Short mmCIF file of C-alpha atoms in Angstrom, two decimals:
data_model
loop_
_atom_site.label_atom_id
_atom_site.label_comp_id
_atom_site.label_asym_id
_atom_site.label_seq_id
_atom_site.Cartn_x
_atom_site.Cartn_y
_atom_site.Cartn_z
CA MET A 1 -15.56 -6.31 -54.54
CA ALA A 2 -19.13 -7.04 -53.51
CA VAL A 3 -21.39 -4.05 -52.92
CA LEU A 4 -23.70 -3.88 -49.92
CA THR A 5 -26.50 -1.29 -49.89
CA GLU A 6 -29.03 -0.52 -47.18
CA LEU A 7 -31.58 2.13 -46.25
CA VAL A 8 -31.42 3.16 -42.59
CA ASP A 9 -34.73 2.51 -40.82
CA ASP A 10 -36.05 3.93 -37.56
CA LYS A 11 -34.52 1.10 -35.50
CA ALA A 12 -31.02 1.99 -36.71
CA HIS A 13 -31.46 5.77 -36.38
CA ASN A 14 -28.43 7.45 -34.76
CA MET A 15 -26.43 4.20 -34.71
CA ARG A 16 -22.67 4.33 -35.22
CA LEU A 17 -21.77 3.62 -38.83
CA ASP A 18 -19.44 0.69 -38.10
CA THR A 19 -22.04 -0.86 -35.79
CA PHE A 20 -24.77 -0.38 -38.39
CA LEU A 21 -22.72 -2.01 -41.15
CA ALA A 22 -21.72 -4.94 -38.97
CA SER A 23 -25.39 -5.60 -38.19
CA LEU A 24 -26.26 -6.16 -41.85
CA GLU A 25 -26.50 -9.60 -43.36
CA GLY A 26 -23.40 -10.44 -45.34
CA ALA A 27 -21.24 -7.84 -43.59
CA PRO A 28 -17.93 -8.72 -41.91
CA SER A 29 -17.07 -8.05 -38.25
CA ARG A 30 -17.36 -4.59 -36.76
CA SER A 31 -13.59 -4.09 -36.78
CA ALA A 32 -13.47 -5.11 -40.46
CA CYS A 33 -16.29 -2.65 -41.18
CA ALA A 34 -14.34 0.08 -39.42
CA LYS A 35 -11.36 -0.69 -41.65
CA ILE A 36 -13.28 -0.40 -44.92
CA ILE A 37 -14.79 2.89 -43.68
CA GLU A 38 -11.32 4.24 -42.96
CA GLU A 39 -10.16 3.08 -46.41
CA GLY A 40 -12.94 5.11 -48.07
CA HIS A 41 -15.10 2.25 -49.28
CA VAL A 42 -18.33 3.44 -47.62
CA THR A 43 -20.65 6.24 -48.68
CA ILE A 44 -23.72 7.81 -47.07
CA ASN A 45 -26.12 9.32 -49.58
CA GLY A 46 -23.32 9.24 -52.16
CA THR A 47 -20.79 11.07 -49.96
CA PRO A 48 -17.76 9.22 -48.55
CA ALA A 49 -18.21 8.49 -44.85
CA SER A 50 -16.00 10.67 -42.66
CA SER A 51 -15.51 8.35 -39.70
CA LYS A 52 -16.42 4.93 -38.34
CA SER A 53 -18.13 6.73 -35.43
CA GLU A 54 -20.31 8.85 -37.70
CA ARG A 55 -24.01 8.46 -36.85
CA VAL A 56 -26.45 7.25 -39.48
CA GLN A 57 -29.89 8.82 -39.67
CA MET A 58 -33.22 7.34 -40.64
CA GLY A 59 -33.59 7.54 -44.42
CA ASP A 60 -29.82 7.54 -45.12
CA TYR A 61 -28.73 5.43 -48.06
CA VAL A 62 -25.54 3.57 -47.12
CA GLN A 63 -23.38 1.79 -49.65
CA ALA A 64 -20.28 -0.25 -48.80
CA GLU A 65 -17.78 -1.98 -51.05
CA LEU A 66 -16.80 -5.21 -49.33
CA PRO A 67 -13.46 -6.88 -50.02
CA ASP A 68 -13.32 -10.39 -51.39
CA PRO A 69 -13.57 -12.65 -48.32
CA GLN A 70 -10.55 -14.61 -49.55
CA SER A 71 -8.46 -11.44 -49.38
CA VAL A 72 -9.34 -10.72 -45.75
CA ASN A 73 -6.90 -12.07 -43.20
CA PRO A 74 -8.60 -14.63 -40.96
CA ILE A 75 -8.43 -14.41 -37.20
CA LEU A 76 -5.01 -15.26 -35.87
CA THR A 77 -3.61 -18.76 -36.04
CA PRO A 78 -4.15 -20.50 -32.70
CA ASN A 79 -0.96 -21.32 -30.81
CA PRO A 80 -1.31 -23.32 -27.55
CA ILE A 81 1.28 -21.31 -25.61
CA PRO A 82 0.85 -22.18 -21.90
CA LEU A 83 -1.13 -19.54 -20.00
CA ASP A 84 -1.02 -18.96 -16.25
CA ILE A 85 -4.73 -18.27 -15.70
CA ARG A 86 -5.76 -16.92 -12.29
CA PHE A 87 -9.50 -16.40 -12.89
CA GLU A 88 -11.81 -17.46 -15.70
CA ASP A 89 -15.51 -17.66 -16.50
CA ASP A 90 -17.48 -17.65 -19.74
CA ARG A 91 -17.02 -13.89 -20.29
CA LEU A 92 -13.44 -13.01 -19.32
CA LEU A 93 -10.21 -14.24 -17.81
CA VAL A 94 -7.32 -12.84 -15.80
CA LEU A 95 -3.86 -14.26 -16.44
CA SER A 96 -0.29 -13.68 -15.36
CA LYS A 97 1.74 -12.95 -18.49
CA GLN A 98 5.29 -14.24 -18.54
CA ALA A 99 8.16 -11.93 -19.49
CA GLY A 100 9.13 -12.25 -23.15
CA LEU A 101 5.60 -12.83 -24.43
CA VAL A 102 4.39 -10.20 -26.90
CA CYS A 103 0.70 -9.29 -26.50
CA HIS A 104 -0.28 -9.13 -30.17
CA PRO A 105 1.35 -9.59 -33.59
CA SER A 106 4.08 -7.15 -34.57
CA PRO A 107 7.13 -7.32 -36.84
CA GLY A 108 9.05 -10.44 -35.87
CA HIS A 109 6.15 -11.89 -33.87
CA ILE A 110 3.40 -13.26 -36.09
CA ASP A 111 2.05 -16.40 -34.43
CA ASP A 112 3.85 -16.57 -31.06
CA THR A 113 1.90 -13.93 -29.15
CA LEU A 114 -0.56 -13.80 -26.28
CA ALA A 115 -3.32 -13.13 -28.83
CA ASN A 116 -2.51 -16.41 -30.59
CA ALA A 117 -2.56 -18.19 -27.24
CA LEU A 118 -5.95 -16.69 -26.35
CA VAL A 119 -7.45 -17.90 -29.65
CA ALA A 120 -6.10 -21.39 -28.92
CA HIS A 121 -7.40 -21.38 -25.34
CA CYS A 122 -10.81 -19.77 -25.85
CA GLY A 123 -11.56 -20.67 -29.46
CA PRO A 124 -11.81 -18.13 -32.30
CA GLU A 125 -15.53 -17.62 -31.68
CA HIS A 126 -14.99 -16.79 -27.99
CA VAL A 127 -12.67 -13.77 -28.05
CA GLY A 128 -13.58 -10.10 -28.23
CA LEU A 129 -12.65 -8.47 -31.53
CA LEU A 130 -13.29 -4.77 -30.86
CA GLN A 131 -9.54 -4.11 -30.97
CA GLY A 132 -9.33 -5.84 -34.35
CA GLU A 133 -8.81 -9.36 -35.67
CA ASP A 134 -5.10 -9.07 -34.90
CA ARG A 135 -5.80 -8.38 -31.21
CA PRO A 136 -8.41 -10.94 -30.18
CA GLY A 137 -9.34 -10.78 -26.52
CA ILE A 138 -6.93 -7.95 -25.73
CA VAL A 139 -8.31 -5.34 -23.32
CA HIS A 140 -5.05 -3.69 -22.27
CA ARG A 141 -1.47 -4.67 -22.95
CA LEU A 142 1.81 -5.19 -21.14
CA ASP A 143 5.19 -4.62 -22.75
CA ARG A 144 6.91 -7.78 -23.96
CA ASP A 145 9.30 -7.94 -21.00
CA THR A 146 6.83 -6.73 -18.37
CA SER A 147 5.30 -9.60 -16.44
CA GLY A 148 2.15 -9.97 -14.39
CA LEU A 149 -1.61 -9.72 -14.31
CA MET A 150 -3.79 -8.62 -17.20
CA VAL A 151 -7.40 -9.08 -18.31
CA ALA A 152 -8.70 -10.64 -21.55
CA ALA A 153 -12.26 -10.60 -22.93
CA LYS A 154 -14.23 -13.43 -24.51
CA ASP A 155 -16.75 -11.30 -26.43
CA ASP A 156 -17.13 -7.78 -27.83
CA GLU A 157 -19.60 -6.63 -25.22
CA ILE A 158 -17.45 -7.53 -22.23
CA GLN A 159 -14.37 -6.16 -24.01
CA LYS A 160 -16.03 -2.77 -24.38
CA GLU A 161 -17.23 -2.78 -20.78
CA LEU A 162 -13.76 -3.62 -19.48
CA GLN A 163 -12.25 -0.85 -21.60
CA ASP A 164 -14.87 1.51 -20.17
CA LEU A 165 -13.74 0.52 -16.67
CA ILE A 166 -10.18 1.46 -17.62
CA ARG A 167 -11.32 4.80 -19.05
CA MET A 168 -13.35 5.49 -15.88
CA ARG A 169 -10.33 4.44 -13.79
CA THR A 170 -12.29 1.83 -11.90
CA LEU A 171 -10.20 -1.09 -13.13
CA ASP A 172 -7.39 -0.77 -10.60
CA ARG A 173 -3.96 -1.79 -11.95
CA ARG A 174 -0.90 -1.65 -9.71
CA TYR A 175 2.68 -2.39 -10.64
CA VAL A 176 5.82 -2.90 -8.60
CA THR A 177 9.14 -1.66 -9.95
CA LEU A 178 12.71 -1.27 -8.74
CA VAL A 179 14.29 1.99 -9.84
CA GLN A 180 17.74 3.54 -9.74
CA GLY A 181 18.63 5.90 -6.91
CA TYR A 182 17.08 7.09 -3.67
CA ILE A 183 13.51 8.43 -3.74
CA ALA A 184 12.98 10.55 -0.63
CA PRO A 185 9.17 11.04 -0.61
CA ASP A 186 7.00 8.16 0.56
CA SER A 187 4.54 8.96 -2.23
CA GLY A 188 4.25 11.14 -5.28
CA ILE A 189 2.52 11.89 -8.55
CA ILE A 190 4.04 12.20 -12.01
CA ASP A 191 1.92 14.24 -14.38
CA ALA A 192 3.76 14.50 -17.69
CA ASN A 193 2.37 14.23 -21.21
CA ILE A 194 3.78 11.45 -23.36
CA THR A 195 4.37 11.32 -27.11
CA ARG A 196 6.46 9.28 -29.52
CA SER A 197 10.07 10.41 -29.79
CA THR A 198 10.93 12.26 -32.98
CA ARG A 199 14.48 10.89 -32.88
CA ASP A 200 13.77 7.21 -32.20
CA ARG A 201 10.40 5.77 -33.21
CA THR A 202 10.79 2.87 -30.77
CA ARG A 203 10.83 5.26 -27.81
CA GLN A 204 8.27 7.44 -26.08
CA MET A 205 9.13 10.69 -24.36
CA ALA A 206 7.74 12.94 -21.65
CA THR A 207 7.03 16.43 -22.91
CA GLU A 208 5.37 19.70 -22.01
CA ASP A 209 3.78 19.83 -25.45
CA PRO A 210 0.03 20.25 -24.77
CA ALA A 211 -0.71 18.32 -27.97
CA ALA A 212 0.83 15.16 -26.47
CA ARG A 213 -1.37 12.67 -24.66
CA GLY A 214 -1.93 13.25 -20.96
CA ALA A 215 -0.36 10.69 -18.63
CA ILE A 216 -0.58 10.40 -14.84
CA THR A 217 1.23 7.90 -12.62
CA THR A 218 1.15 7.89 -8.83
CA PHE A 219 3.69 5.98 -6.78
CA ALA A 220 4.20 4.78 -3.22
CA THR A 221 7.71 4.10 -1.96
CA LEU A 222 7.97 0.60 -0.49
CA GLU A 223 11.63 0.10 0.42
CA ARG A 224 14.95 1.91 -0.05
CA PHE A 225 18.37 0.32 -0.52
CA GLU A 226 21.57 2.16 0.34
CA ALA A 227 24.15 3.14 -2.25
CA GLY A 228 27.01 0.81 -3.05
CA PRO A 229 30.60 1.46 -4.22
CA LYS A 230 29.47 1.61 -7.86
CA ASP A 231 25.81 2.66 -7.70
CA ASP A 232 23.52 5.26 -6.16
CA GLY A 233 21.26 2.78 -4.43
CA TYR A 234 17.79 1.63 -5.38
CA THR A 235 14.15 2.21 -4.45
CA LEU A 236 11.28 -0.25 -4.67
CA VAL A 237 8.00 1.47 -5.54
CA GLU A 238 4.42 0.60 -6.33
CA CYS A 239 2.98 2.50 -9.29
CA HIS A 240 -0.70 3.13 -9.96
CA LEU A 241 -1.79 4.00 -13.50
CA TYR A 242 -4.47 6.62 -14.06
CA THR A 243 -3.83 6.49 -17.80
CA GLY A 244 -2.43 3.73 -20.00
CA ARG A 245 0.14 5.20 -22.37
CA THR A 246 2.79 3.13 -24.10
CA HIS A 247 5.78 2.55 -21.77
CA GLN A 248 4.16 4.95 -19.29
CA ILE A 249 5.82 3.83 -16.05
CA ARG A 250 9.20 3.40 -17.73
CA VAL A 251 9.03 6.85 -19.34
CA HIS A 252 7.75 8.58 -16.19
CA MET A 253 10.37 7.06 -13.89
CA ALA A 254 13.15 8.00 -16.30
CA HIS A 255 11.62 11.48 -16.50
CA ILE A 256 12.13 12.00 -12.74
CA HIS A 257 15.69 10.63 -13.05
CA HIS A 258 14.95 7.25 -11.49
CA PRO A 259 14.93 4.86 -14.46
CA VAL A 260 13.65 1.32 -14.00
CA VAL A 261 16.40 -1.18 -13.21
CA GLY A 262 17.19 -3.33 -16.25
CA ASP A 263 15.25 -1.14 -18.70
CA PRO A 264 17.04 -1.55 -22.04
CA LEU A 265 15.33 1.45 -23.63
CA TYR A 266 15.16 4.18 -20.97
CA GLY A 267 17.55 2.91 -18.30
CA LEU A 268 21.26 2.53 -17.62
CA GLY A 269 23.37 0.32 -19.82
CA ASP A 270 25.69 -0.82 -17.02
CA LEU A 271 24.85 -4.48 -16.29
CA LYS A 272 26.30 -4.25 -12.75
CA LYS A 273 24.11 -1.27 -11.87
CA ASN A 274 21.18 -3.22 -13.29
CA LEU A 275 21.99 -6.05 -10.87
CA GLY A 276 22.42 -8.48 -13.74
CA LEU A 277 18.94 -7.91 -15.19
CA THR A 278 18.53 -7.72 -18.95
CA ARG A 279 14.82 -6.83 -18.80
CA GLN A 280 13.00 -4.13 -16.89
CA PHE A 281 12.10 -4.77 -13.26
CA LEU A 282 8.40 -4.13 -13.79
CA HIS A 283 5.60 -6.45 -12.70
CA SER A 284 1.82 -6.03 -12.75
CA TRP A 285 1.30 -7.36 -9.25
CA HIS A 286 -2.29 -6.43 -8.36
CA ILE A 287 -5.55 -5.97 -10.26
CA GLU A 288 -9.03 -5.26 -8.94
CA PHE A 289 -12.35 -4.54 -10.63
CA GLU A 290 -16.04 -5.31 -10.52
CA HIS A 291 -16.98 -7.95 -13.07
CA PRO A 292 -19.18 -6.06 -15.59
CA ALA A 293 -21.59 -8.99 -16.04
CA THR A 294 -21.77 -10.66 -12.61
CA HIS A 295 -20.76 -7.66 -10.45
CA GLN A 296 -18.41 -9.95 -8.54
CA LEU A 297 -15.36 -8.19 -7.10
CA ILE A 298 -12.27 -9.63 -8.79
CA SER A 299 -9.21 -8.88 -6.66
CA LEU A 300 -6.00 -10.73 -7.52
CA ALA A 301 -2.36 -10.46 -6.50
CA ASP A 302 0.68 -11.97 -8.17
CA THR A 303 4.08 -12.73 -6.64
CA LEU A 304 7.28 -11.68 -8.36
CA PRO A 305 8.78 -14.06 -10.92
CA GLU A 306 12.03 -15.69 -9.88
CA ASP A 307 14.41 -13.33 -11.69
CA LEU A 308 12.92 -10.27 -9.98
CA SER A 309 12.60 -11.85 -6.53
CA GLN A 310 16.25 -12.90 -6.69
CA VAL A 311 17.26 -9.29 -7.33
CA LEU A 312 15.44 -8.12 -4.19
CA GLU A 313 16.94 -10.94 -2.17
CA SER A 314 20.42 -9.88 -3.33
CA LEU A 315 19.75 -6.38 -1.93
CA GLU A 316 18.45 -7.57 1.43
CA ASP A 317 21.61 -6.58 3.34
CA ARG A 318 21.41 -3.05 1.90
CA SER A 319 17.82 -2.39 2.96
CA MET A 320 17.22 0.91 4.76
CA GLY A 321 13.84 -0.33 5.95
CA GLN A 322 10.37 -0.53 4.57
CA THR A 323 7.80 2.24 4.59
CA GLU A 324 4.29 1.74 5.96
CA ALA A 325 3.12 0.85 2.45
CA GLY A 326 6.09 -1.49 2.07
CA GLU A 327 5.26 -3.37 5.26
CA ARG A 328 1.81 -4.00 3.81
CA ILE A 329 2.87 -4.95 0.29
CA VAL A 330 6.39 -6.36 0.09
CA SER A 331 5.61 -9.58 1.95
CA GLN A 332 2.85 -10.30 -0.57
CA LEU A 333 5.39 -10.20 -3.38
CA PHE A 334 7.14 -13.24 -1.93
CA SER A 335 4.22 -15.14 -0.38
CA GLN A 336 1.74 -17.35 -2.21
CA ALA A 337 -0.21 -15.30 -4.76
CA SER A 338 -3.94 -14.91 -4.32
CA HIS A 339 -5.50 -17.13 -6.97
CA SER A 340 -9.08 -16.53 -5.96
CA ALA A 341 -11.67 -13.83 -6.46
CA SER A 342 -13.32 -12.29 -3.43
#
């Protein structure tokens, strides 16, 4: 390992440790610096650093053991997977992710992910790396079999600003989902903490445990479909995320006993009751935010992919009518998507 040493001057006073290290000549990226801090390879005045967010003070003596560059994994291999891009400039892009595409590498998906496609499309030097070299450009994620709109960043600064918009709840993300059963209210809120299941590590669960992460989903009922001989009917809803937990909508809808149609993890196993779907009926249909750099309002809508639109068409004769929100939204799910920014 190479050793990097530096005395903190007045210009770097109170800077985050990972940011300070990344600013030094010969240092790797900020995310790589964060990793070596977490692995215990950085000391401040001879004492191991406690956290990547620890603040350095003027006069501190910082020493970091850097790994051999040949041992550090390079940024992901580019893979020119076709992307359905709806808006793009030199700082960010908005795309409609197809079902089946994993957002970033995971077991079984090494070089066939959205992250690989972003590196191929933007170039390795034009993707934000704050989430790590294995998640270039990623601002927020969609489950593999969830389709629809999502944002990607072309540099660290815009990536952070977009993530701040999500934390401040000013990046508006709306999803449409078809769920099992009849939902009577025209609107509602689900406030249930979410944590990883202790029985199945692939699942999340809603819990009253205060130590779990808070999660809030609001929903508006769009259209109800009457029960059939072998099912309890269906309800089409629009969900609005106030938090972004793993599988949040899927977990929350199952929690109120209206699992998402086709959900293989939290839903019903009966293929007939799932209307033939083998993936969850969940689509990120609308996204709106103010561009952090240009302050342009980006407002985009996305129609349903064919498999989901066919399911709704098959239920047309069972419709009990659309709500006021449904009359405003449902037609947009079948009309031409808005491919422009206002």
